[in-house]
């Protein structure tokens, strides 16, 4: 078994941790109780993945609660504010489609990540199913739900370029992954009567830099909220 | 969005092979596919089940509390309907 580079575990672990926190923000605010629990379940799945991945790098609590913003290696996509429900579903569709393709590929490998990936891929498949079902219903629902869903997809599109930036230490065929991702998203959006966003891709400017520790403004505020308890009361426990 | 727009569904969960589906509770969902997913999240998150049924609550016909006497009381004084009324022959096991 080849050892997993810390940089890769950190990138994937931070993605899971940060998105988990963003989804957790729906607690008490989701449109219906049933949906609140669905989002909380997805959030907890991601938190479980984050704990395992960060533990491969070091102390999970220190990494989650005591790092500064620039030390996080997550995608800018996952740190964006939750927005309205359609916005959250748009992000879930983009991210879970990517995560599923990535973890399926990692599960075939032979490093420390393969075992985690083969377990996580089942969770992620459900996340994707959840996002797809909601995309279909919002896109093909009322005029307002259609408009909000399209807005969410358009607003987050600029963060999807970074998703396919190679992660150091992972042997993944990124261009093929991106191609399959684009096909899948296009298929869902077409069924949902939504329009595939077009925007900066390739050589044009896109948002990015999360993997290098460059983050967007909302991320600092999110971290302040996520870390303040641990920083105010070090070692606090239930 | 308000849950009053969404129909109510009854959820039945089978906990393992060989047992029957048992009523677990109810939930709101816009359609059957979403009801099934909500049921998965609400009622099987602590590995309570391996199979789920969802049924629109409006499709359930229930006995009326007013008919309770005529429905159920006549069965109360007929002990011979219980298998305990019969003697079990010797040699019959697993009963």
PDB file of N, CA and C in Angstrom, chain A residues 86-124:
ATOM      1  N   UNK A  86     -32.458  26.588  -3.356  1.00  0.00           N
ATOM      2  CA  UNK A  86     -32.055  26.204  -4.709  1.00  0.00           C
ATOM      3  C   UNK A  86     -30.542  26.367  -4.890  1.00  0.00           C
ATOM      4  N   UNK A  87     -30.004  27.409  -4.264  1.00  0.00           N
ATOM      5  CA  UNK A  87     -28.566  27.666  -4.326  1.00  0.00           C
ATOM      6  C   UNK A  87     -27.801  26.497  -3.694  1.00  0.00           C
ATOM      7  N   UNK A  88     -28.277  26.073  -2.533  1.00  0.00           N
ATOM      8  CA  UNK A  88     -27.655  24.933  -1.854  1.00  0.00           C
ATOM      9  C   UNK A  88     -27.758  23.669  -2.707  1.00  0.00           C
ATOM     10  N   UNK A  89     -28.910  23.461  -3.336  1.00  0.00           N
ATOM     11  CA  UNK A  89     -29.075  22.266  -4.176  1.00  0.00           C
ATOM     12  C   UNK A  89     -28.154  22.331  -5.397  1.00  0.00           C
ATOM     13  N   UNK A  90     -27.993  23.525  -5.958  1.00  0.00           N
ATOM     14  CA  UNK A  90     -27.083  23.667  -7.108  1.00  0.00           C
ATOM     15  C   UNK A  90     -25.665  23.278  -6.700  1.00  0.00           C
ATOM     16  N   UNK A  91     -25.235  23.741  -5.534  1.00  0.00           N
ATOM     17  CA  UNK A  91     -23.890  23.371  -5.081  1.00  0.00           C
ATOM     18  C   UNK A  91     -23.802  21.867  -4.837  1.00  0.00           C
ATOM     19  N   UNK A  92     -24.856  21.307  -4.216  1.00  0.00           N
ATOM     20  CA  UNK A  92     -24.858  19.864  -3.948  1.00  0.00           C
ATOM     21  C   UNK A  92     -24.742  19.071  -5.241  1.00  0.00           C
ATOM     22  N   UNK A  93     -25.439  19.541  -6.272  1.00  0.00           N
ATOM     23  CA  UNK A  93     -25.389  18.838  -7.556  1.00  0.00           C
ATOM     24  C   UNK A  93     -23.972  18.891  -8.131  1.00  0.00           C
ATOM     25  N   UNK A  94     -23.391  20.080  -8.155  1.00  0.00           N
ATOM     26  CA  UNK A  94     -22.028  20.230  -8.681  1.00  0.00           C
ATOM     27  C   UNK A  94     -21.040  19.393  -7.869  1.00  0.00           C
ATOM     28  N   UNK A  95     -21.112  19.549  -6.549  1.00  0.00           N
ATOM     29  CA  UNK A  95     -20.079  18.922  -5.720  1.00  0.00           C
ATOM     30  C   UNK A  95     -20.250  17.404  -5.617  1.00  0.00           C
ATOM     31  N   UNK A  96     -21.480  16.945  -5.379  1.00  0.00           N
ATOM     32  CA  UNK A  96     -21.643  15.506  -5.173  1.00  0.00           C
ATOM     33  C   UNK A  96     -21.396  14.733  -6.476  1.00  0.00           C
ATOM     34  N   UNK A  97     -21.684  15.345  -7.613  1.00  0.00           N
ATOM     35  CA  UNK A  97     -21.385  14.679  -8.889  1.00  0.00           C
ATOM     36  C   UNK A  97     -19.876  14.502  -9.033  1.00  0.00           C
ATOM     37  N   UNK A  98     -19.150  15.562  -8.688  1.00  0.00           N
ATOM     38  CA  UNK A  98     -17.683  15.501  -8.744  1.00  0.00           C
ATOM     39  C   UNK A  98     -17.149  14.490  -7.740  1.00  0.00           C
ATOM     40  N   UNK A  99     -17.665  14.571  -6.493  1.00  0.00           N
ATOM     41  CA  UNK A  99     -17.137  13.724  -5.427  1.00  0.00           C
ATOM     42  C   UNK A  99     -17.388  12.252  -5.731  1.00  0.00           C
ATOM     43  N   UNK A 100     -18.543  11.977  -6.326  1.00  0.00           N
ATOM     44  CA  UNK A 100     -18.858  10.584  -6.630  1.00  0.00           C
ATOM     45  C   UNK A 100     -17.896  10.031  -7.682  1.00  0.00           C
ATOM     46  N   UNK A 101     -17.695  10.791  -8.750  1.00  0.00           N
ATOM     47  CA  UNK A 101     -16.770  10.343  -9.801  1.00  0.00           C
ATOM     48  C   UNK A 101     -15.359  10.169  -9.247  1.00  0.00           C
ATOM     49  N   UNK A 102     -14.951  11.119  -8.414  1.00  0.00           N
ATOM     50  CA  UNK A 102     -13.598  11.070  -7.854  1.00  0.00           C
ATOM     51  C   UNK A 102     -13.431   9.863  -6.924  1.00  0.00           C
ATOM     52  N   UNK A 103     -14.390   9.674  -6.026  1.00  0.00           N
ATOM     53  CA  UNK A 103     -14.266   8.588  -5.055  1.00  0.00           C
ATOM     54  C   UNK A 103     -14.386   7.219  -5.710  1.00  0.00           C
ATOM     55  N   UNK A 104     -15.184   7.134  -6.778  1.00  0.00           N
ATOM     56  CA  UNK A 104     -15.253   5.864  -7.509  1.00  0.00           C
ATOM     57  C   UNK A 104     -13.884   5.503  -8.059  1.00  0.00           C
ATOM     58  N   UNK A 105     -13.202   6.525  -8.552  1.00  0.00           N
ATOM     59  CA  UNK A 105     -11.873   6.279  -9.117  1.00  0.00           C
ATOM     60  C   UNK A 105     -10.863   5.967  -8.003  1.00  0.00           C
ATOM     61  N   UNK A 106     -10.948   6.702  -6.903  1.00  0.00           N
ATOM     62  CA  UNK A 106     -10.013   6.478  -5.794  1.00  0.00           C
ATOM     63  C   UNK A 106     -10.232   5.104  -5.159  1.00  0.00           C
ATOM     64  N   UNK A 107     -11.478   4.635  -5.158  1.00  0.00           N
ATOM     65  CA  UNK A 107     -11.788   3.345  -4.542  1.00  0.00           C
ATOM     66  C   UNK A 107     -11.091   2.200  -5.280  1.00  0.00           C
ATOM     67  N   UNK A 108     -10.739   2.428  -6.531  1.00  0.00           N
ATOM     68  CA  UNK A 108     -10.045   1.391  -7.313  1.00  0.00           C
ATOM     69  C   UNK A 108      -8.553   1.376  -7.052  1.00  0.00           C
ATOM     70  N   UNK A 109      -8.060   2.384  -6.323  1.00  0.00           N
ATOM     71  CA  UNK A 109      -6.623   2.489  -6.081  1.00  0.00           C
ATOM     72  C   UNK A 109      -6.151   1.533  -5.003  1.00  0.00           C
ATOM     73  N   UNK A 110      -4.912   1.714  -4.563  1.00  0.00           N
ATOM     74  CA  UNK A 110      -4.374   0.796  -3.554  1.00  0.00           C
ATOM     75  C   UNK A 110      -3.738   1.555  -2.395  1.00  0.00           C
ATOM     76  N   UNK A 111      -4.023   2.859  -2.280  1.00  0.00           N
ATOM     77  CA  UNK A 111      -3.410   3.592  -1.171  1.00  0.00           C
ATOM     78  C   UNK A 111      -4.389   3.677   0.012  1.00  0.00           C
ATOM     79  N   UNK A 112      -3.985   4.430   1.024  1.00  0.00           N
ATOM     80  CA  UNK A 112      -4.778   4.510   2.249  1.00  0.00           C
ATOM     81  C   UNK A 112      -6.164   5.080   1.988  1.00  0.00           C
ATOM     82  N   UNK A 113      -6.316   5.731   0.850  1.00  0.00           N
ATOM     83  CA  UNK A 113      -7.580   6.393   0.551  1.00  0.00           C
ATOM     84  C   UNK A 113      -8.621   5.435  -0.027  1.00  0.00           C
ATOM     85  N   UNK A 114      -8.145   4.320  -0.594  1.00  0.00           N
ATOM     86  CA  UNK A 114      -9.049   3.430  -1.313  1.00  0.00           C
ATOM     87  C   UNK A 114     -10.150   2.879  -0.405  1.00  0.00           C
ATOM     88  N   UNK A 115      -9.762   2.522   0.812  1.00  0.00           N
ATOM     89  CA  UNK A 115     -10.728   1.937   1.736  1.00  0.00           C
ATOM     90  C   UNK A 115     -11.793   2.956   2.124  1.00  0.00           C
ATOM     91  N   UNK A 116     -11.323   4.164   2.484  1.00  0.00           N
ATOM     92  CA  UNK A 116     -12.240   5.239   2.827  1.00  0.00           C
ATOM     93  C   UNK A 116     -13.160   5.562   1.652  1.00  0.00           C
ATOM     94  N   UNK A 117     -12.565   5.625   0.453  1.00  0.00           N
ATOM     95  CA  UNK A 117     -13.333   6.011  -0.722  1.00  0.00           C
ATOM     96  C   UNK A 117     -14.421   4.991  -1.034  1.00  0.00           C
ATOM     97  N   UNK A 118     -14.119   3.696  -0.857  1.00  0.00           N
ATOM     98  CA  UNK A 118     -15.122   2.691  -1.216  1.00  0.00           C
ATOM     99  C   UNK A 118     -16.295   2.723  -0.240  1.00  0.00           C
ATOM    100  N   UNK A 119     -16.052   3.161   0.988  1.00  0.00           N
ATOM    101  CA  UNK A 119     -17.154   3.307   1.938  1.00  0.00           C
ATOM    102  C   UNK A 119     -17.915   4.610   1.646  1.00  0.00           C
ATOM    103  N   UNK A 120     -17.160   5.666   1.390  1.00  0.00           N
ATOM    104  CA  UNK A 120     -17.773   6.981   1.196  1.00  0.00           C
ATOM    105  C   UNK A 120     -18.570   7.054  -0.093  1.00  0.00           C
ATOM    106  N   UNK A 121     -18.208   6.228  -1.065  1.00  0.00           N
ATOM    107  CA  UNK A 121     -18.857   6.343  -2.366  1.00  0.00           C
ATOM    108  C   UNK A 121     -20.355   6.031  -2.265  1.00  0.00           C
ATOM    109  N   UNK A 122     -20.724   5.165  -1.313  1.00  0.00           N
ATOM    110  CA  UNK A 122     -22.149   4.870  -1.110  1.00  0.00           C
ATOM    111  C   UNK A 122     -22.874   6.081  -0.538  1.00  0.00           C
ATOM    112  N   UNK A 123     -22.234   6.736   0.419  1.00  0.00           N
ATOM    113  CA  UNK A 123     -22.831   7.954   0.986  1.00  0.00           C
ATOM    114  C   UNK A 123     -22.989   9.013  -0.093  1.00  0.00           C
ATOM    115  N   UNK A 124     -21.923   9.184  -0.857  1.00  0.00           N
ATOM    116  CA  UNK A 124     -21.910  10.244  -1.854  1.00  0.00           C
ATOM    117  C   UNK A 124     -22.923   9.966  -2.967  1.00  0.00           C
TER     118      UNK A 124
END
